[in-house]
Coordinates of C-alpha atoms and ligand atoms in Angstrom, one line a residue:
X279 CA -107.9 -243.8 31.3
X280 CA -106.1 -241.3 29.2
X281 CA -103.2 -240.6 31.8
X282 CA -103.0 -243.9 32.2
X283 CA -102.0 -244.1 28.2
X284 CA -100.0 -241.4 28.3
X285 CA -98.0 -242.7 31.4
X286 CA -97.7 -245.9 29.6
X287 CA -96.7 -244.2 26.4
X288 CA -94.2 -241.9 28.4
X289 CA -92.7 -244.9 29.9
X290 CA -92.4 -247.3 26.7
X291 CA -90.7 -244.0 25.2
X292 CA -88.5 -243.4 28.3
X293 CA -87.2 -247.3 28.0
X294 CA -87.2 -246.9 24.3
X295 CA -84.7 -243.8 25.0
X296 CA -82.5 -245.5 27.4
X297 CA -81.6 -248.3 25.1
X298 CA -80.9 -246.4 22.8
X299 CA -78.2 -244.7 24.6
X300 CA -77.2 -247.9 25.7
X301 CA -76.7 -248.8 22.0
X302 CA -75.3 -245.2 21.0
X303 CA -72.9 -246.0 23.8
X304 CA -71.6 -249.2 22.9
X305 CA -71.5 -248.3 19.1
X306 CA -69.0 -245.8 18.8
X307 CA -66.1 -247.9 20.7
X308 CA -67.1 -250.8 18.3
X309 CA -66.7 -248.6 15.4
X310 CA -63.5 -247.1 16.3
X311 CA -61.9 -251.0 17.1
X312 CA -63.1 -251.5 13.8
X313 CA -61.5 -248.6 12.4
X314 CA -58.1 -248.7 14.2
X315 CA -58.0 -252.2 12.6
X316 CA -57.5 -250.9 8.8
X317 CA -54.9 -254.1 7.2
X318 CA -51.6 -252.6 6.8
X319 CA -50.7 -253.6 3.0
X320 CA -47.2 -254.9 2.1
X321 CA -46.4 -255.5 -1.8
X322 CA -43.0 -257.4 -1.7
X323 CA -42.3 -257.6 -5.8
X324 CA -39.3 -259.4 -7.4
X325 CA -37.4 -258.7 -10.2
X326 CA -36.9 -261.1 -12.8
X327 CA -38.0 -264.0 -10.7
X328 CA -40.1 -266.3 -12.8
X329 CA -43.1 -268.6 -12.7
X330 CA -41.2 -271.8 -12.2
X331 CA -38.7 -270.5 -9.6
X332 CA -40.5 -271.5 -6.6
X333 CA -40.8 -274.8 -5.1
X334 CA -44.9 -273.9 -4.6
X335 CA -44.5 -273.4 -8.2
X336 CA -43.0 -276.8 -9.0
X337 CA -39.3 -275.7 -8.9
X338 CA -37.3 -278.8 -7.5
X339 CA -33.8 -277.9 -8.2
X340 CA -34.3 -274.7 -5.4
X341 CA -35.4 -274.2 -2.3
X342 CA -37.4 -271.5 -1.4
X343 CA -39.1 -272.8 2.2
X344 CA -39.8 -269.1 3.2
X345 CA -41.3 -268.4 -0.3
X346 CA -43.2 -271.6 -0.2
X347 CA -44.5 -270.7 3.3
X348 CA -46.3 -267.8 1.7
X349 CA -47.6 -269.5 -1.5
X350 CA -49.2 -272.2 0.8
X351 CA -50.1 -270.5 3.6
X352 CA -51.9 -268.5 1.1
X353 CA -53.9 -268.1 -2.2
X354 CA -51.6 -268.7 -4.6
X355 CA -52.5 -267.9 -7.7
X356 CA -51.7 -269.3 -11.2
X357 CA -52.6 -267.3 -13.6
X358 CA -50.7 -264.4 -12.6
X359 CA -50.1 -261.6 -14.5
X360 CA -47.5 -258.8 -14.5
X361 CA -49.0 -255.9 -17.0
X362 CA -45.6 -255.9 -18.4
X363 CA -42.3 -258.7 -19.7
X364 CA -40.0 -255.8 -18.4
X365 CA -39.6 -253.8 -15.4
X366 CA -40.5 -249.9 -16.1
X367 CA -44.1 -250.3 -17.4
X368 CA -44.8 -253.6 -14.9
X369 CA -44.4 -250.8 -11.9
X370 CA -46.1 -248.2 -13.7
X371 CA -49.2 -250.7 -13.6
X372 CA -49.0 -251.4 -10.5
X373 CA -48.8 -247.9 -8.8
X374 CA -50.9 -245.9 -11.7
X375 CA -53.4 -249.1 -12.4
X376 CA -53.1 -247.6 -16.2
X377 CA -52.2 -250.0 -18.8
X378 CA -48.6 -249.3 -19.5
X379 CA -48.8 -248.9 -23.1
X380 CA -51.1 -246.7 -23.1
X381 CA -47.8 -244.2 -22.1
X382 CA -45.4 -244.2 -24.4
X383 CA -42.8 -243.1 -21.9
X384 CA -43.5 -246.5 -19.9
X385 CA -40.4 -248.9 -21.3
X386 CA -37.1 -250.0 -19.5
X387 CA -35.5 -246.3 -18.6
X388 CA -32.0 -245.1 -18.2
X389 CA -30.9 -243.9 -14.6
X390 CA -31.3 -240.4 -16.0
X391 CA -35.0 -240.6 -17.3
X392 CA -37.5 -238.0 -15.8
X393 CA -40.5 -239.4 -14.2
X394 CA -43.1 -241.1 -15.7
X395 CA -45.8 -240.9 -13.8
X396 CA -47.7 -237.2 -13.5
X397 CA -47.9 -235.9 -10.3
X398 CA -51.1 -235.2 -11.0
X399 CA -52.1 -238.8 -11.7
X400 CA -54.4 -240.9 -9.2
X401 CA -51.6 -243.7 -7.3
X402 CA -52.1 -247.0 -5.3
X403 CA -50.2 -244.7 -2.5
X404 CA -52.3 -241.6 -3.3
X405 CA -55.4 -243.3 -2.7
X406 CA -54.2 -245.4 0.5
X407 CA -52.9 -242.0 2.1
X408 CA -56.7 -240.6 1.5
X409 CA -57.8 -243.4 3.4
X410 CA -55.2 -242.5 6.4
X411 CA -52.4 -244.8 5.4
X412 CA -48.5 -244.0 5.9
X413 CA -46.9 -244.8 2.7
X414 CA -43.8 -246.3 1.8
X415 CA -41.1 -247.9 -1.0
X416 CA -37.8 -249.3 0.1
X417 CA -35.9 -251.2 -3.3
X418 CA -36.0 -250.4 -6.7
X419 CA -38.3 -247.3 -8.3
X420 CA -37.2 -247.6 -11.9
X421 CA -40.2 -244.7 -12.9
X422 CA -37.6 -242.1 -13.4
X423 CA -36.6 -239.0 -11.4
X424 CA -37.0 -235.2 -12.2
X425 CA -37.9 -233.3 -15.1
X426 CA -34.6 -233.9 -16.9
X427 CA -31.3 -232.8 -16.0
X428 CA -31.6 -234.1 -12.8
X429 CA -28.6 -232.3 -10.6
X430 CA -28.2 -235.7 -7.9
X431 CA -26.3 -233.1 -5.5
X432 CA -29.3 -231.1 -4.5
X433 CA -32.9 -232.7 -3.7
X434 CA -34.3 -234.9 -6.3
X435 CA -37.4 -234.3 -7.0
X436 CA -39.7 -235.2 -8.3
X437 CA -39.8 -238.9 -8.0
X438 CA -41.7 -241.1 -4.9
X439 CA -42.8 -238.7 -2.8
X440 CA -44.6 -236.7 -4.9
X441 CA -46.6 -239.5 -6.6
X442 CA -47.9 -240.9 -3.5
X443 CA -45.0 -242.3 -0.6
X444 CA -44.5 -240.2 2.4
X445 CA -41.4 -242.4 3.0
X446 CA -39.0 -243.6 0.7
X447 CA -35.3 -245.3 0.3
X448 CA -34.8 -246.6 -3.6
X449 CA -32.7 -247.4 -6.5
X450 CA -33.4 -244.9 -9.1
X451 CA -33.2 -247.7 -11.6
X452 CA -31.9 -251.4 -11.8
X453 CA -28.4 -252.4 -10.5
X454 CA -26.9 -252.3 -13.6
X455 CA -27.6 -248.6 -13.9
X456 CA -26.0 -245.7 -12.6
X457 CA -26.3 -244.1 -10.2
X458 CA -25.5 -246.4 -7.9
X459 CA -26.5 -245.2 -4.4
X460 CA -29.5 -245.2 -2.6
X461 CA -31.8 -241.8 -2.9
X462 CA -33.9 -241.5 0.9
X463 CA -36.6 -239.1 0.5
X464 CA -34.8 -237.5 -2.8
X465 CA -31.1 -236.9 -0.9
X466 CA -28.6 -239.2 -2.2
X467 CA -27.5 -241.4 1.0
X468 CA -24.4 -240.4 2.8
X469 CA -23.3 -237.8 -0.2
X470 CA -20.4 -236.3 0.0
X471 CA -20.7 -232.2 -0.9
X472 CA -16.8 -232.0 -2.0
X473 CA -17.4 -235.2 -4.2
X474 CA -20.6 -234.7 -6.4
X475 CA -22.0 -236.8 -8.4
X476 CA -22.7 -236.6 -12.3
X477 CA -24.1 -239.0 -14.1
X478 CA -24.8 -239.5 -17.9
X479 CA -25.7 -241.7 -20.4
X480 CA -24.2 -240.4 -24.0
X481 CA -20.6 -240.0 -23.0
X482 CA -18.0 -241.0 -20.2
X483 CA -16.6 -238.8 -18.2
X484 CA -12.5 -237.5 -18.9
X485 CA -10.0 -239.7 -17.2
X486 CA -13.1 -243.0 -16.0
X487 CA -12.6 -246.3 -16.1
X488 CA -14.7 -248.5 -18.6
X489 CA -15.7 -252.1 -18.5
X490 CA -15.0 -251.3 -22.3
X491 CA -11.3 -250.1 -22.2
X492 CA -10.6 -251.4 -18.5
X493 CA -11.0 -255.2 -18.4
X494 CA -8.3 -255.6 -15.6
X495 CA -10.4 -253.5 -13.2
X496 CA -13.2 -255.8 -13.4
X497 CA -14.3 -258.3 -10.7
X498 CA -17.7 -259.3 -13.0
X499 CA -17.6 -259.5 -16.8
X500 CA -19.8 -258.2 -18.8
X501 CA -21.1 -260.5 -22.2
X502 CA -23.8 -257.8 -23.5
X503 CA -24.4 -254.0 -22.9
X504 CA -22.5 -253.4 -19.4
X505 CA -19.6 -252.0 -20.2
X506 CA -19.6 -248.5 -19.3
X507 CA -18.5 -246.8 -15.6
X508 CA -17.6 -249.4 -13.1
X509 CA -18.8 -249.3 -9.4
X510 CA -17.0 -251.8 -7.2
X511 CA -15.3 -253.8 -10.0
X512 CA -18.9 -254.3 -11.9
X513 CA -19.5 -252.6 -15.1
X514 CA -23.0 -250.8 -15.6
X515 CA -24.8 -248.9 -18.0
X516 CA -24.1 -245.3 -18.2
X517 CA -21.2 -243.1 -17.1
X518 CA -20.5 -241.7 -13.4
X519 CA -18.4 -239.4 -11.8
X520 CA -17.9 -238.7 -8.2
X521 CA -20.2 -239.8 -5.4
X522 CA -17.6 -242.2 -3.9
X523 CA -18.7 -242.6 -0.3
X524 CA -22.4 -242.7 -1.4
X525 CA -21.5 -245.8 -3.6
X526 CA -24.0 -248.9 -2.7
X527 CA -22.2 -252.4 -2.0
X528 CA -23.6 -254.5 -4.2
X529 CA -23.1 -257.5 -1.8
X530 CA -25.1 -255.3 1.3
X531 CA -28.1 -254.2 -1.0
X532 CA -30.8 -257.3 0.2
X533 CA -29.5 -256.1 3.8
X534 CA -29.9 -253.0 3.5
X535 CA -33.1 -252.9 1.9
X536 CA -34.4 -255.3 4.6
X537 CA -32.9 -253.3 7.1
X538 CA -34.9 -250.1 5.7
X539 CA -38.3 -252.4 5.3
X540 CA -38.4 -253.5 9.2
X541 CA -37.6 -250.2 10.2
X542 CA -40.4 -249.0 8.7
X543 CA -42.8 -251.3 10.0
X544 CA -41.7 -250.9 13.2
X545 CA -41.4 -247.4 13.4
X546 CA -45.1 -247.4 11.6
X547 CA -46.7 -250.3 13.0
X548 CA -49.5 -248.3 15.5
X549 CA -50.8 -246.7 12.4
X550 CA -52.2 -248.3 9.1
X551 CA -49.5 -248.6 6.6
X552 CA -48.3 -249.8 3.0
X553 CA -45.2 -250.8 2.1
X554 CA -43.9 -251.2 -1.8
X555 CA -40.6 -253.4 -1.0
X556 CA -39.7 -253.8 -4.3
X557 CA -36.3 -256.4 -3.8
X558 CA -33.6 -256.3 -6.6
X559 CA -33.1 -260.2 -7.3
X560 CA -32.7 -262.0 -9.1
X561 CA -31.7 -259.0 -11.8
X562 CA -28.6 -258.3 -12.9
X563 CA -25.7 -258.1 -11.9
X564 CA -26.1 -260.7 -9.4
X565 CA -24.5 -260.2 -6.5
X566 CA -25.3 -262.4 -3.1
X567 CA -23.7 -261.6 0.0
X568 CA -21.0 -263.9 0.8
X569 CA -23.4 -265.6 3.1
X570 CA -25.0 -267.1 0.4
X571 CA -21.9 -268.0 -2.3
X572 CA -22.6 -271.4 -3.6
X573 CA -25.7 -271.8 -1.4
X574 CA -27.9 -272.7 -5.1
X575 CA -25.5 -274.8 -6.7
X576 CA -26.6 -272.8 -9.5
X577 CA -24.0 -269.7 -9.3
X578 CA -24.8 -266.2 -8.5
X579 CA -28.4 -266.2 -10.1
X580 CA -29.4 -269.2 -7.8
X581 CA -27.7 -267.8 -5.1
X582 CA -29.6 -264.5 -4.8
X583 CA -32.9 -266.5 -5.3
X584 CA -32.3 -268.3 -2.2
X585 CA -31.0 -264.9 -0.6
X586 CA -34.2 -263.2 -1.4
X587 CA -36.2 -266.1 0.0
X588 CA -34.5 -265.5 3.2
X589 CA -34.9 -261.8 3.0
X590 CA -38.5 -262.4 3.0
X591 CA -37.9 -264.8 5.4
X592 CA -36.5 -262.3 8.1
X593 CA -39.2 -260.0 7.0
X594 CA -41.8 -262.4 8.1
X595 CA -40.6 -262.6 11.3
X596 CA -40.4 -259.4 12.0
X597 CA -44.2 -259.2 11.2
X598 CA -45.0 -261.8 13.3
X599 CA -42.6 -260.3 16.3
X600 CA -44.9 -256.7 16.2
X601 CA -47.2 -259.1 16.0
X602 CA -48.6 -257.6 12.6
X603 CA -49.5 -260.8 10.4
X604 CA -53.5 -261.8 11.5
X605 CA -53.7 -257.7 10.0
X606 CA -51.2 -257.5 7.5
X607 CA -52.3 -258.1 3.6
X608 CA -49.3 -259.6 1.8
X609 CA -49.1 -260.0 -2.0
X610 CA -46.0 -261.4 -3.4
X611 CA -45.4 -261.1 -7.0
X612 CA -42.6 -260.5 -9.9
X613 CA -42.5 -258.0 -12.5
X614 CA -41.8 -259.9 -15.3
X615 CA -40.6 -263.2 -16.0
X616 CA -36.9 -264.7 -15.4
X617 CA -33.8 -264.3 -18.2
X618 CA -30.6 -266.3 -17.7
X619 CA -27.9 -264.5 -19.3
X620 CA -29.1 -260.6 -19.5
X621 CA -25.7 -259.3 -20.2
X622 CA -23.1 -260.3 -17.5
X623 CA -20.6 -263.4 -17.3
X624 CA -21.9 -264.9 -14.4
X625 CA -22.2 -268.6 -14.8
X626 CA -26.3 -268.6 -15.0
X627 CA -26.1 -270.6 -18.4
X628 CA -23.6 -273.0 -17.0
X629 CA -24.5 -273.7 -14.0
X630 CA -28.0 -273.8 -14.2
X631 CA -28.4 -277.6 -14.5
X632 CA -32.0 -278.8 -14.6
X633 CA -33.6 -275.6 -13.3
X634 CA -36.4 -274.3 -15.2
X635 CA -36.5 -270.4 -14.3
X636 CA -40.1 -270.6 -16.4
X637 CA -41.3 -273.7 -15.3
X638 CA -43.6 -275.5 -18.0
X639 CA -44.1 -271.9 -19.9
X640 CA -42.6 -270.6 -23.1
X641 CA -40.6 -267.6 -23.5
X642 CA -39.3 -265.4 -20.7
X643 CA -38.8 -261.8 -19.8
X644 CA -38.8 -259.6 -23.0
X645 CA -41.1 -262.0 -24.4
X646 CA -44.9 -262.0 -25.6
X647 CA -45.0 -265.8 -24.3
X648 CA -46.3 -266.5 -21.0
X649 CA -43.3 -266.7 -19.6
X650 CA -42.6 -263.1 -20.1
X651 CA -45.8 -262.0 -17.7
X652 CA -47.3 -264.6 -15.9
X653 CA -45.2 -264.9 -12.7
X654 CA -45.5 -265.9 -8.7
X655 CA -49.0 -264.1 -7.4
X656 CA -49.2 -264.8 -4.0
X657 CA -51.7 -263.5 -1.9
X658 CA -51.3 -264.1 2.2
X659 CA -53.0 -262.7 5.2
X660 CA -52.8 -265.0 8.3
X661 CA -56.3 -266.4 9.5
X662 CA -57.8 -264.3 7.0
X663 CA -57.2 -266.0 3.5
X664 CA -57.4 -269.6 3.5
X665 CA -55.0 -272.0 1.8
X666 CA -55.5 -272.3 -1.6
X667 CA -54.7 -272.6 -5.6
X668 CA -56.5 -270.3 -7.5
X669 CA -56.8 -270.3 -11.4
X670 CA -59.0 -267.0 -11.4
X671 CA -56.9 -264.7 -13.7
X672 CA -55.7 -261.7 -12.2
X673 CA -53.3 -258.8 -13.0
X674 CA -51.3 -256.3 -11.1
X675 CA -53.4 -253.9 -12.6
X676 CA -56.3 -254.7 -10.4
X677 CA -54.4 -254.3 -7.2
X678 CA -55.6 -250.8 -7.5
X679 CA -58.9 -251.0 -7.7
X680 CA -58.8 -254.3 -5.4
X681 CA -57.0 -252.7 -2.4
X682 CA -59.2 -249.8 -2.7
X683 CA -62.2 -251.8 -1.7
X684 CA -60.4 -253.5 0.8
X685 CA -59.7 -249.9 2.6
X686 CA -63.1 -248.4 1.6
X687 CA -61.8 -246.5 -0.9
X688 CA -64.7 -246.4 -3.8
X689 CA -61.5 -245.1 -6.2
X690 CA -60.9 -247.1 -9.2
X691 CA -59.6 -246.7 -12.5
X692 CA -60.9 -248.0 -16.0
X693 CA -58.3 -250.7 -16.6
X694 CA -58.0 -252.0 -13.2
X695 CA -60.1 -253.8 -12.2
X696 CA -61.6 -254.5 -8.3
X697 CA -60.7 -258.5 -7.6
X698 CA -60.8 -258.3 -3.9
X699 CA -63.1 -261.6 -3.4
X700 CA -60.5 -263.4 -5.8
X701 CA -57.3 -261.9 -4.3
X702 CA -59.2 -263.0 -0.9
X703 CA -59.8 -266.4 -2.2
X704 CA -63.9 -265.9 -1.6
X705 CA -64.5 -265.6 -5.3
X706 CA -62.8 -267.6 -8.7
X707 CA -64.4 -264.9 -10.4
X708 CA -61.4 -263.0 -12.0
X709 CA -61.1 -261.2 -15.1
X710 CA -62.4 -262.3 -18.3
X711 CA -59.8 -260.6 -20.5
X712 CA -56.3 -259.0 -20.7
X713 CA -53.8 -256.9 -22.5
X714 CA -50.4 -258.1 -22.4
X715 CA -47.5 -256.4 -22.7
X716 CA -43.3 -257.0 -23.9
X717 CA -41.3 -254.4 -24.9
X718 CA -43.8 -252.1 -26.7
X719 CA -45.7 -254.9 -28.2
X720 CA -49.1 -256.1 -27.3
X721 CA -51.2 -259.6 -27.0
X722 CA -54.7 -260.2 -25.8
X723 CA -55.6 -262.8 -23.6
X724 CA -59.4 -263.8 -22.8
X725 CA -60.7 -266.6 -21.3
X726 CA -58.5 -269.6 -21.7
X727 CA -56.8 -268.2 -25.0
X728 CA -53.9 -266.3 -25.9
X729 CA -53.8 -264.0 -29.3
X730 CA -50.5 -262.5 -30.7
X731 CA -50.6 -260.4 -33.4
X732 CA -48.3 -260.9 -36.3
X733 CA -44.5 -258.8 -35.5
X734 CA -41.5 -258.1 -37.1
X735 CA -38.3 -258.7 -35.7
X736 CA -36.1 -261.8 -34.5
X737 CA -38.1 -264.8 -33.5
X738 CA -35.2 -265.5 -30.6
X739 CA -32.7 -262.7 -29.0
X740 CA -29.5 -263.7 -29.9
X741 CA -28.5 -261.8 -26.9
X742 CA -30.8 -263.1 -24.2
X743 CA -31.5 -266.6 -26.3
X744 CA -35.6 -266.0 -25.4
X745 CA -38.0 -266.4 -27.8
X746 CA -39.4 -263.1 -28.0
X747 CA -43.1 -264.2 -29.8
X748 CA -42.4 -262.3 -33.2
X749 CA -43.8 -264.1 -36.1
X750 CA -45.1 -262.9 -39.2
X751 CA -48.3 -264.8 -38.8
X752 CA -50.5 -264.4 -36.0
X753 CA -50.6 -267.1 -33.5
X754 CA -53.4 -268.3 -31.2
X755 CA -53.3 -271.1 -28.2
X756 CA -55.8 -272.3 -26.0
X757 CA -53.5 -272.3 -22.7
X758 CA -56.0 -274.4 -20.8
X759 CA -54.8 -277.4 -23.4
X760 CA -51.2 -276.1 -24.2
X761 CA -50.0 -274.0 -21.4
X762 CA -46.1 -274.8 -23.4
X763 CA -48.4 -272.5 -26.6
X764 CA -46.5 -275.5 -28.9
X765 CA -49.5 -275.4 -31.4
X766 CA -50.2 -272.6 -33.1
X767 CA -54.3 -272.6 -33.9
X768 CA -54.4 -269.5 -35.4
X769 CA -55.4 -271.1 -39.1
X770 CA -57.2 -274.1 -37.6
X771 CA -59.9 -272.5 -35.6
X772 CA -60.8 -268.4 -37.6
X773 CA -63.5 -268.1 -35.9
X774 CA -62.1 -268.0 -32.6
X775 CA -59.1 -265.8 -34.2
X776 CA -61.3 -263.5 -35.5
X777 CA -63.5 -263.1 -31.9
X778 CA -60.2 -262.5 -30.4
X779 CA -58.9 -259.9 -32.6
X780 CA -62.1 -258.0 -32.4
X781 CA -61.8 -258.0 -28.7
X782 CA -58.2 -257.1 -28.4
X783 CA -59.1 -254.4 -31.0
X784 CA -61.9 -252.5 -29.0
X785 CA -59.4 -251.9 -26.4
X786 CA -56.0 -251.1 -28.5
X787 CA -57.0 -249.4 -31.4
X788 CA -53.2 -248.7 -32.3
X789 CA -50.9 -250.8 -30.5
X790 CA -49.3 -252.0 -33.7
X791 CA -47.9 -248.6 -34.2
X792 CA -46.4 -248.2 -31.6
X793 CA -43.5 -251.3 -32.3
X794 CA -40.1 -250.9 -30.7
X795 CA -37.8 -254.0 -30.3
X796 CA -35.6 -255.1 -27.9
X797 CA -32.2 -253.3 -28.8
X798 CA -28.7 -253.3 -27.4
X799 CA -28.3 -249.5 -25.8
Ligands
NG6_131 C1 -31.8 -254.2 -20.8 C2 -30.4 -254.7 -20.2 C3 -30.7 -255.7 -19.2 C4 -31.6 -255.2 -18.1 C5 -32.9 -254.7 -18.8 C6 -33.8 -254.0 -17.8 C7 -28.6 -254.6 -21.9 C8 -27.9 -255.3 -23.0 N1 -29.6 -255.3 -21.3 O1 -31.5 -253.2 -21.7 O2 -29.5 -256.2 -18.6 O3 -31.0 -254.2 -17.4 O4 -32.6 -253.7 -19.7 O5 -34.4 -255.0 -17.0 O6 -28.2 -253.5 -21.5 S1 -35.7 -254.6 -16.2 O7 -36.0 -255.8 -15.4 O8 -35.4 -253.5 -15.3 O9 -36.7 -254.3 -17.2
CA132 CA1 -37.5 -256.8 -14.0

């Protein structure tokens, strides 16, 4: 009887055994298919673009079909938020997931400007890299570059790669600012040795042109700032010297910087990646390629609109060619919202016609109005995210923490925060509140309200003509009912007021102090 057990026993343990390494066989493979499969991540951000320039965002005077294909093949969110109404501290958000005024060095830079961002500090590409991802940026950086002093001859450094890119091919800062050549992996692009470049941004250098003293020269006028060196018949801000066969065209940039993006996904395409293509439309000066002259209607600041919608057109395609796109996150967003005139003579006033660069919003980039940070926030992933409008409010800031869970990452910061069921559509859930940001001022948004606190300064830029959301009063608007912020509730409802200033409070104790306006360099 006993052996009988026993032989029984060894036999159910025997069987017990063998499945299990059945199961330990077919678990591995499994896991590794899983694990090849990380989603490459592709951030394609704007500049300038704003909330009512896309026909999925109600624009009717453009046309944006590759745009559009995004928003509505996709999650497209409408309350969007960029951390920032201008450039520098928007991309600091997004790559640090740190509130941008909470560094004071985070506001619009000059092309000289050391970097911003410690090398020390925790990055989006930092974290993806831990988690085996190639890293890359193609477009414009705008964080700064060096320690000071940077000598552009020699390697730059340091500036992308050592906060996180293993690959990258940039503008230092905006197209308006010199330098103006492209910077691959910290060498200046086809640099000349007997023609070095210098570059600064207190005094010309003997014997230059400027767009001051040298109107003839000039192909693009300038209305405000814009009048120093000129590159290719555009005056910029800042002085430069030298560098003449490393010049950018300024009608090539949105094919070279496409060019640059599909090279790297196809040269990185059997390996998880992230790409930052940061495009430089619609900013200043604008500059389509001849392709697209008179393609808007609208002038040059239409024009490149509907060249950056084919951009990410081609872009697209090239995605679906590696066949990339059913494991491909795309987000498509703006770093702050749209200005029409923002220093050059280029027919955007003009010829704008019924456009609404804003759509129903107030205010625009530079501005504490909505217009100045909410913006496009698309999120696509073929067969993955399914169609839809969301009203969950989310912030660049969270891409951070959200694409960290999406990779496995548990790494996080404290103001970002993770939204990866929203950002996927699977939840509505997004954040309850907000710090805003324009120019070194703050607001607080929570829940459906807005709160401003009282500033000093013009109420409207007489050089941009955008209401900037100074007032001496505070001012408080329930967006759900008055998305336009038209009535001012502020003395009609203190209660809420005072909830909201408590709130805002608790997380800036001292934003107040730090006040700087928007000012003419
Ligand atoms: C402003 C420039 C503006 C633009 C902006 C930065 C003047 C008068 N205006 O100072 O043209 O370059 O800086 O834009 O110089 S951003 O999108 O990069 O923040
Ligand atoms: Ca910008």
């Amino acid at each position: 009887m006993k052996k009988i057990i026993n032989f029984s026993v060894l036999t159910f343990c025997l069987m017990l055994f063998i499945s299990s390494c059945k199961e330990k066989k077919e678990t591995p493979t499994e896991t590794a298919s899983v694990e090849t499969k990380k989603p490459n991540i592709i951030v394609i951000y704007a500049d300038d673009l704003g909330y009512g320039e896309l026909g999925a965002y109600g624009a009717t005077e453009l046309k944006t079909p590759n745009f559009d294909k995004l928003a509505n093949g996709g999650m497209r969110f409408t309350n969007g938020y960029a951390s920032s109404a201008t450039c520098t501290p928007s991309r600091y958000a997004l790559l640090t997931g740190v509130y941008p005024w909470r560094n004071k060095d985070a506001k619009i830079l000059p092309g000289t400007a050391p970097l911003i961002i410690d090398t020390n500090q925790p990055t989006l590409p930092k974290m993806l890299k831990k988690q085996g991802y190639h890293t890359g940026i193609v477009g414009k950086w705008h964080l700064g570059l060096g320690t000071g002093n940077v000598n552009w001859n020699e390697r730059i450094s340091p500036g992308p790669n050592e906060v996180g890119f293993d690959y990258s091919n940039i503008l230092a800062a905006t197209q308006d600012r010199v330098p103006t050549v492209y910077i691959e992996n910290g060498h200046v692009v086809n640099l000349d040795p007997n023609d070095p470049i210098e570059v600064s941004y207190k005094k010309n250098f003997e014997g230059e042109p400027t767009g001051l003293k040298n109107p003839e020269l000039l192909k693009m006028d300038w209305d405000h700032g814009h009048n120093n060196s000129i590159v290719n018949g555009i005056p910029r801000i800042g002085f430069m010297k030298g560098g003449e066969a490393a010049k950018w065209v300024d009608e090539d940039m949105a094919d070279y910087f496409l060019d640059e993006a599909k090279t790297y996904v196809k040269k990185h395409k059997n390996e998880p990646f992230f790409l930052y293509y940061a495009l430089q439309q619609p900013h200043v000066p604008r500059t389509p390629h001849p392709r697209f002259v008179g393609t808007s209607g609208m002038g040059p600041r239409g024009d490149v609109i509907i060249e950056a919608d084919w951009v990410v057109g081609e872009f697209i395609k090239t995605l679906e060619a590696e066949g990339l796109l059913e494991n491909t996150l795309i987000v498509f967003s703006s770093d702050n919202g749209p200005v029409v005139n923002d220093g050059y003579k280029d027919d955007s006033i003009e010829k704008l016609g019924n456009h609404k660069p804003a759509g129903v919003l107030r205010g625009g980039k530079y501005s504490l109005f909505e217009a100045g940070t909410r913006v496009p926030f698309i999120t696509y992933w073929k067969g993955k995210i399914k169609p839809g409008v969301s009203d969950a409010l989310v912030s660049q800031l969270d891409l951070y923490s959200s694409l960290a869970a999406l990779v496995g990452s548990n790494e996080s910061t404290d103001d970002s925060k993770n939204l990866l069921d929203v950002l996927m559509g699977n939840s509505t859930q997004g954040r309850d509140e907000m710090v805003l940001e324009a120019t070194s001022r703050t607001a607080f948004r929570k829940g459906d309200w807005v709160m401003i606190p009282p500033y000093q300064g013009p109420a409207i830029s007489k050089w941009v003509n955008i209401e900037l959301g100074n007032d001496k009063e505070y001012q408080l608007y329930n967006l759900k009912e008055d998305i336009s912020q038209q009535h001012n509730l502020a003395k009609t409802n203190l209660p809420k007021l005072e909830e909201m200033k408590a709130a805002f409070e608790k997380i800036v104790v001292d934003a107040n102090k730090n006040v700087e306006q928007l000012e003419l360099k």
